[in-house]
């Protein structure tokens, strides 16, 4: 059965002291939801975060990684390095990585493969830009992003994949896809996977929505049958708003 998941992507925010403060505030909240809860601090704070959340229900995950195991890749971090500090889940393909760091489908496929070879769980992000939606190309764009990075995988690998549909025009803009737009796209994605693999794979994959999810709209978005949670940016930087979103599932 698929899981509900709420993951907070802290992006390049929160230094060490701020990370400790936010984590202690998060720990002060009660999770009443059935959702798995994750936070993705910056690389420099992953170890501190994993240690302080070791016995909690909150999993610490990474925002990115390189596809190689090690070597001459200045400034990069590998799956084995993440695993060595207890990080077992990684976000791959965030639109900011695609846009500002030129990460394309070929590279993302290599990152996905490396994550899976290292027995990590991969949260794979994708989504159309505003002009794509205006042109009515959103389904083609999303289909291509998924097809190129994931459809070479054998069926069993899908147990370790979580999908995150994040329309670029809704990220950090305050503009959210309507619950109908989210449901329509998530349903499309599930059908795509069912056609490529089978109903069981499609039915068991968690598909998260990301793009200006806030305490005020979380319940409505999450109540859609094909939306299994959220990838949260801005609202994850505040314990109260993040926990309100997490508990929107209860
Ligand atoms: C994100 O960056 O993944 C995101 C969804 O950001 P925000 O919630 O701020 O739109």
mmCIF file of C-alpha atoms and ligand atoms in Angstrom:
data_model
loop_
_atom_site.group_PDB
_atom_site.id
_atom_site.type_symbol
_atom_site.label_atom_id
_atom_site.label_comp_id
_atom_site.label_asym_id
_atom_site.label_seq_id
_atom_site.Cartn_x
_atom_site.Cartn_y
_atom_site.Cartn_z
ATOM 1 C CA UNK A 1 0.000 0.000 0.000
ATOM 2 C CA UNK A 2 1.284 3.455 -0.804
ATOM 3 C CA UNK A 3 2.414 5.765 1.958
ATOM 4 C CA UNK A 4 1.553 9.344 2.704
ATOM 5 C CA UNK A 5 4.703 11.441 2.913
ATOM 6 C CA UNK A 6 5.407 15.048 3.834
ATOM 7 C CA UNK A 7 8.981 16.146 3.117
ATOM 8 C CA UNK A 8 10.428 19.558 3.894
ATOM 9 C CA UNK A 9 13.099 20.857 1.521
ATOM 10 C CA UNK A 10 15.087 23.482 3.374
ATOM 11 C CA UNK A 11 17.122 24.396 0.274
ATOM 12 C CA UNK A 12 20.095 26.721 1.026
ATOM 13 C CA UNK A 13 18.600 27.949 4.289
ATOM 14 C CA UNK A 14 19.461 27.532 7.976
ATOM 15 C CA UNK A 15 23.020 27.516 9.292
ATOM 16 C CA UNK A 16 24.061 25.097 12.033
ATOM 17 C CA UNK A 17 22.598 27.043 14.945
ATOM 18 C CA UNK A 18 19.357 27.673 13.061
ATOM 19 C CA UNK A 19 19.169 24.007 12.084
ATOM 20 C CA UNK A 20 19.446 22.961 15.729
ATOM 21 C CA UNK A 21 16.752 25.444 16.723
ATOM 22 C CA UNK A 22 14.310 24.351 14.023
ATOM 23 C CA UNK A 23 14.882 20.693 14.845
ATOM 24 C CA UNK A 24 14.210 21.226 18.530
ATOM 25 C CA UNK A 25 11.021 23.106 17.623
ATOM 26 C CA UNK A 26 9.957 20.259 15.337
ATOM 27 C CA UNK A 27 10.610 17.755 18.121
ATOM 28 C CA UNK A 28 8.372 19.798 20.396
ATOM 29 C CA UNK A 29 5.391 19.054 18.139
ATOM 30 C CA UNK A 30 3.263 15.953 18.203
ATOM 31 C CA UNK A 31 2.794 14.144 14.921
ATOM 32 C CA UNK A 32 -0.814 13.045 14.786
ATOM 33 C CA UNK A 33 -0.686 12.146 11.141
ATOM 34 C CA UNK A 34 -0.100 8.788 9.474
ATOM 35 C CA UNK A 35 2.307 10.458 7.037
ATOM 36 C CA UNK A 36 6.016 9.728 6.966
ATOM 37 C CA UNK A 37 7.813 12.954 7.799
ATOM 38 C CA UNK A 38 11.146 13.987 6.303
ATOM 39 C CA UNK A 39 13.355 17.053 6.342
ATOM 40 C CA UNK A 40 16.167 17.918 3.944
ATOM 41 C CA UNK A 41 18.671 20.328 5.521
ATOM 42 C CA UNK A 42 21.820 21.451 3.710
ATOM 43 C CA UNK A 43 24.773 19.048 3.376
ATOM 44 C CA UNK A 44 26.780 20.692 6.160
ATOM 45 C CA UNK A 45 23.982 20.098 8.664
ATOM 46 C CA UNK A 46 22.902 16.589 7.687
ATOM 47 C CA UNK A 47 24.991 14.809 10.297
ATOM 48 C CA UNK A 48 23.862 17.018 13.167
ATOM 49 C CA UNK A 49 20.270 16.692 11.990
ATOM 50 C CA UNK A 50 20.449 12.888 11.671
ATOM 51 C CA UNK A 51 22.002 12.550 15.109
ATOM 52 C CA UNK A 52 19.478 14.747 16.825
ATOM 53 C CA UNK A 53 16.551 13.016 15.107
ATOM 54 C CA UNK A 54 17.897 9.461 15.474
ATOM 55 C CA UNK A 55 15.121 8.280 17.782
ATOM 56 C CA UNK A 56 12.357 10.403 16.308
ATOM 57 C CA UNK A 57 9.751 9.787 13.626
ATOM 58 C CA UNK A 58 11.364 12.412 11.381
ATOM 59 C CA UNK A 59 13.755 11.135 8.717
ATOM 60 C CA UNK A 60 16.651 13.284 7.560
ATOM 61 C CA UNK A 61 17.125 13.227 3.795
ATOM 62 C CA UNK A 62 19.446 14.882 1.269
ATOM 63 C CA UNK A 63 18.568 17.541 -1.298
ATOM 64 C CA UNK A 64 20.912 16.226 -3.984
ATOM 65 C CA UNK A 65 23.899 13.999 -4.676
ATOM 66 C CA UNK A 66 26.367 13.139 -7.428
ATOM 67 C CA UNK A 67 26.036 9.955 -9.485
ATOM 68 C CA UNK A 68 29.640 8.795 -8.974
ATOM 69 C CA UNK A 69 30.787 6.852 -5.909
ATOM 70 C CA UNK A 70 33.865 9.044 -5.451
ATOM 71 C CA UNK A 71 36.569 10.745 -7.500
ATOM 72 C CA UNK A 72 37.551 14.059 -9.008
ATOM 73 C CA UNK A 73 34.236 15.899 -8.696
ATOM 74 C CA UNK A 74 35.096 18.958 -6.643
ATOM 75 C CA UNK A 75 32.282 20.104 -4.406
ATOM 76 C CA UNK A 76 30.132 17.019 -4.876
ATOM 77 C CA UNK A 77 28.760 14.398 -2.466
ATOM 78 C CA UNK A 78 28.030 10.743 -3.236
ATOM 79 C CA UNK A 79 25.419 8.225 -2.180
ATOM 80 C CA UNK A 80 27.969 6.278 -0.133
ATOM 81 C CA UNK A 81 28.903 9.457 1.757
ATOM 82 C CA UNK A 82 25.268 10.115 2.525
ATOM 83 C CA UNK A 83 24.733 6.553 3.673
ATOM 84 C CA UNK A 84 27.807 6.738 5.905
ATOM 85 C CA UNK A 85 26.018 9.349 8.012
ATOM 86 C CA UNK A 86 22.713 7.500 8.038
ATOM 87 C CA UNK A 87 20.942 9.313 5.184
ATOM 88 C CA UNK A 88 18.883 6.842 3.182
ATOM 89 C CA UNK A 89 16.699 9.060 1.009
ATOM 90 C CA UNK A 90 17.658 11.684 -1.563
ATOM 91 C CA UNK A 91 15.770 14.254 -3.611
ATOM 92 C CA UNK A 92 16.760 14.149 -7.284
ATOM 93 C CA UNK A 93 15.737 16.422 -10.118
ATOM 94 C CA UNK A 94 14.408 19.404 -8.194
ATOM 95 C CA UNK A 95 13.511 22.168 -10.670
ATOM 96 C CA UNK A 96 16.140 24.441 -9.123
ATOM 97 C CA UNK A 97 18.796 21.825 -9.903
ATOM 98 C CA UNK A 98 17.454 21.526 -13.446
ATOM 99 C CA UNK A 99 17.261 25.296 -13.943
ATOM 100 C CA UNK A 100 20.340 26.705 -12.162
ATOM 101 C CA UNK A 101 22.710 23.736 -12.427
ATOM 102 C CA UNK A 102 21.705 22.517 -15.887
ATOM 103 C CA UNK A 103 20.746 19.051 -14.673
ATOM 104 C CA UNK A 104 19.177 17.274 -17.631
ATOM 105 C CA UNK A 105 17.343 13.991 -18.078
ATOM 106 C CA UNK A 106 20.532 12.068 -18.909
ATOM 107 C CA UNK A 107 22.302 13.226 -15.755
ATOM 108 C CA UNK A 108 19.224 12.677 -13.606
ATOM 109 C CA UNK A 109 18.897 9.124 -14.879
ATOM 110 C CA UNK A 110 22.502 8.485 -13.730
ATOM 111 C CA UNK A 111 21.730 9.954 -10.318
ATOM 112 C CA UNK A 112 18.613 7.819 -9.971
ATOM 113 C CA UNK A 113 20.610 4.713 -10.880
ATOM 114 C CA UNK A 114 23.324 5.540 -8.369
ATOM 115 C CA UNK A 115 20.775 6.108 -5.608
ATOM 116 C CA UNK A 116 19.071 2.798 -6.311
ATOM 117 C CA UNK A 117 22.350 0.859 -6.639
ATOM 118 C CA UNK A 118 23.187 2.178 -3.195
ATOM 119 C CA UNK A 119 19.812 1.023 -1.859
ATOM 120 C CA UNK A 120 18.625 4.545 -1.242
ATOM 121 C CA UNK A 121 15.099 5.815 -1.660
ATOM 122 C CA UNK A 122 14.812 8.434 -4.404
ATOM 123 C CA UNK A 123 12.311 11.284 -4.391
ATOM 124 C CA UNK A 124 12.237 12.176 -8.083
ATOM 125 C CA UNK A 125 10.973 15.684 -8.915
ATOM 126 C CA UNK A 126 9.598 16.904 -12.208
ATOM 127 C CA UNK A 127 7.066 19.416 -13.480
ATOM 128 C CA UNK A 128 6.265 21.818 -16.263
ATOM 129 C CA UNK A 129 7.118 25.518 -16.555
ATOM 130 C CA UNK A 130 4.492 28.223 -16.881
ATOM 131 C CA UNK A 131 4.884 28.542 -20.657
ATOM 132 C CA UNK A 132 4.423 24.772 -21.019
ATOM 133 C CA UNK A 133 1.132 24.949 -19.160
ATOM 134 C CA UNK A 134 0.028 27.997 -21.137
ATOM 135 C CA UNK A 135 0.731 26.031 -24.316
ATOM 136 C CA UNK A 136 -1.136 23.013 -22.996
ATOM 137 C CA UNK A 137 2.090 20.943 -23.043
ATOM 138 C CA UNK A 138 2.178 19.999 -19.364
ATOM 139 C CA UNK A 139 1.303 16.331 -19.864
ATOM 140 C CA UNK A 140 3.875 15.825 -22.626
ATOM 141 C CA UNK A 141 6.602 17.540 -20.593
ATOM 142 C CA UNK A 142 5.888 15.499 -17.475
ATOM 143 C CA UNK A 143 5.619 12.266 -19.428
ATOM 144 C CA UNK A 144 9.026 12.880 -21.047
ATOM 145 C CA UNK A 145 10.703 13.763 -17.761
ATOM 146 C CA UNK A 146 9.459 10.554 -16.137
ATOM 147 C CA UNK A 147 10.052 8.378 -19.188
ATOM 148 C CA UNK A 148 13.637 9.530 -19.724
ATOM 149 C CA UNK A 149 14.820 9.233 -16.125
ATOM 150 C CA UNK A 150 12.791 6.311 -14.810
ATOM 151 C CA UNK A 151 11.252 4.050 -17.439
ATOM 152 C CA UNK A 152 14.421 2.011 -17.934
ATOM 153 C CA UNK A 153 14.051 0.741 -14.354
ATOM 154 C CA UNK A 154 12.914 -2.793 -13.635
ATOM 155 C CA UNK A 155 9.609 -3.143 -11.834
ATOM 156 C CA UNK A 156 11.173 -3.991 -8.457
ATOM 157 C CA UNK A 157 13.107 -0.693 -8.368
ATOM 158 C CA UNK A 158 9.848 1.228 -8.095
ATOM 159 C CA UNK A 159 9.583 0.201 -4.429
ATOM 160 C CA UNK A 160 12.362 2.720 -3.784
ATOM 161 C CA UNK A 161 10.931 5.567 -5.872
ATOM 162 C CA UNK A 162 8.716 8.403 -4.672
ATOM 163 C CA UNK A 163 7.484 10.884 -7.276
ATOM 164 C CA UNK A 164 7.087 14.609 -6.663
ATOM 165 C CA UNK A 165 5.078 16.598 -9.172
ATOM 166 C CA UNK A 166 6.168 20.205 -8.808
ATOM 167 C CA UNK A 167 4.842 22.617 -11.417
ATOM 168 C CA UNK A 168 7.666 25.153 -11.682
ATOM 169 C CA UNK A 169 5.225 28.059 -11.812
ATOM 170 C CA UNK A 170 3.960 27.123 -8.342
ATOM 171 C CA UNK A 171 7.322 26.777 -6.563
ATOM 172 C CA UNK A 172 8.038 29.612 -4.177
ATOM 173 C CA UNK A 173 5.582 31.847 -6.019
ATOM 174 C CA UNK A 174 2.646 31.655 -3.628
ATOM 175 C CA UNK A 175 0.637 30.322 -6.556
ATOM 176 C CA UNK A 176 -0.615 26.782 -6.022
ATOM 177 C CA UNK A 177 -1.978 24.352 -8.550
ATOM 178 C CA UNK A 178 -5.671 23.990 -7.878
ATOM 179 C CA UNK A 179 -6.671 20.704 -6.229
ATOM 180 C CA UNK A 180 -8.230 19.755 -9.591
ATOM 181 C CA UNK A 181 -5.021 20.506 -11.531
ATOM 182 C CA UNK A 182 -2.980 18.476 -9.035
ATOM 183 C CA UNK A 183 -5.375 15.534 -9.098
ATOM 184 C CA UNK A 184 -5.567 15.573 -12.891
ATOM 185 C CA UNK A 185 -1.769 15.435 -13.244
ATOM 186 C CA UNK A 186 -1.292 12.840 -10.505
ATOM 187 C CA UNK A 187 -3.942 10.644 -12.089
ATOM 188 C CA UNK A 188 -2.226 11.041 -15.462
ATOM 189 C CA UNK A 189 1.117 9.993 -13.918
ATOM 190 C CA UNK A 190 -0.391 6.947 -12.262
ATOM 191 C CA UNK A 191 -1.951 5.875 -15.560
ATOM 192 C CA UNK A 192 1.375 6.376 -17.329
ATOM 193 C CA UNK A 193 3.082 4.058 -14.870
ATOM 194 C CA UNK A 194 0.281 1.548 -15.095
ATOM 195 C CA UNK A 195 0.621 1.493 -18.901
ATOM 196 C CA UNK A 196 4.417 1.053 -18.763
ATOM 197 C CA UNK A 197 4.441 -1.418 -15.849
ATOM 198 C CA UNK A 198 1.146 -2.530 -14.325
ATOM 199 C CA UNK A 199 -1.657 -1.467 -12.008
ATOM 200 C CA UNK A 200 0.094 -2.669 -8.839
ATOM 201 C CA UNK A 201 3.234 -0.600 -9.431
ATOM 202 C CA UNK A 202 1.116 2.449 -10.247
ATOM 203 C CA UNK A 203 -1.146 1.941 -7.274
ATOM 204 C CA UNK A 204 1.675 1.561 -4.776
ATOM 205 C CA UNK A 205 3.794 4.542 -5.823
ATOM 206 C CA UNK A 206 3.525 7.652 -3.630
ATOM 207 C CA UNK A 207 3.059 10.801 -5.714
ATOM 208 C CA UNK A 208 3.689 14.027 -3.806
ATOM 209 C CA UNK A 209 2.623 17.492 -4.852
ATOM 210 C CA UNK A 210 4.974 20.454 -4.412
ATOM 211 C CA UNK A 211 4.378 24.130 -5.030
ATOM 212 C CA UNK A 212 3.386 26.665 -2.366
ATOM 213 C CA UNK A 213 1.720 24.152 -0.052
ATOM 214 C CA UNK A 214 0.747 25.935 3.163
ATOM 215 C CA UNK A 215 -1.250 25.042 6.278
ATOM 216 C CA UNK A 216 -4.265 26.770 4.676
ATOM 217 C CA UNK A 217 -4.337 24.674 1.499
ATOM 218 C CA UNK A 218 -2.670 21.390 2.552
ATOM 219 C CA UNK A 219 -5.828 19.535 3.568
ATOM 220 C CA UNK A 220 -7.621 20.307 0.326
ATOM 221 C CA UNK A 221 -4.648 19.309 -1.838
ATOM 222 C CA UNK A 222 -3.941 16.126 0.136
ATOM 223 C CA UNK A 223 -7.577 15.054 0.037
ATOM 224 C CA UNK A 224 -7.297 14.213 -3.670
ATOM 225 C CA UNK A 225 -7.244 10.449 -4.249
ATOM 226 C CA UNK A 226 -3.997 10.481 -6.245
ATOM 227 C CA UNK A 227 -2.098 12.967 -4.064
ATOM 228 C CA UNK A 228 -0.100 11.141 -1.396
ATOM 229 C CA UNK A 229 1.561 14.060 0.312
ATOM 230 C CA UNK A 230 3.752 17.023 -0.354
ATOM 231 C CA UNK A 231 7.236 18.337 -0.920
ATOM 232 C CA UNK A 232 7.295 21.566 1.013
ATOM 233 C CA UNK A 233 9.727 24.456 0.526
ATOM 234 C CA UNK A 234 9.065 27.801 2.226
ATOM 235 C CA UNK A 235 6.535 26.514 4.750
ATOM 236 C CA UNK A 236 8.999 23.849 5.945
ATOM 237 C CA UNK A 237 11.281 26.529 7.393
ATOM 238 C CA UNK A 238 8.888 27.171 10.241
ATOM 239 C CA UNK A 239 8.085 24.363 12.694
ATOM 240 C CA UNK A 240 4.500 25.413 13.283
ATOM 241 C CA UNK A 241 3.544 25.674 9.620
ATOM 242 C CA UNK A 242 5.412 22.490 8.649
ATOM 243 C CA UNK A 243 3.761 20.490 11.416
ATOM 244 C CA UNK A 244 0.355 21.899 10.498
ATOM 245 C CA UNK A 245 0.935 20.583 6.968
ATOM 246 C CA UNK A 246 2.143 17.202 8.291
ATOM 247 C CA UNK A 247 -0.912 16.920 10.503
ATOM 248 C CA UNK A 248 -3.236 17.836 7.656
ATOM 249 C CA UNK A 249 -3.390 14.078 7.059
ATOM 250 C CA UNK A 250 -4.951 13.277 10.430
HETATM 251 C C1 LIG B 1 9.974 23.165 -3.445
HETATM 252 O O1 LIG B 1 10.956 23.859 -3.594
HETATM 253 O O2 LIG B 1 10.071 21.934 -3.614
HETATM 254 C C2 LIG B 1 8.723 23.800 -3.091
HETATM 255 C C3 LIG B 1 7.618 23.128 -3.260
HETATM 256 O O3 LIG B 1 8.807 25.081 -2.630
HETATM 257 P P1 LIG B 1 7.577 25.976 -2.074
HETATM 258 O O4 LIG B 1 6.784 25.109 -1.133
HETATM 259 O O5 LIG B 1 8.239 27.121 -1.362
HETATM 260 O O6 LIG B 1 6.788 26.390 -3.253
#
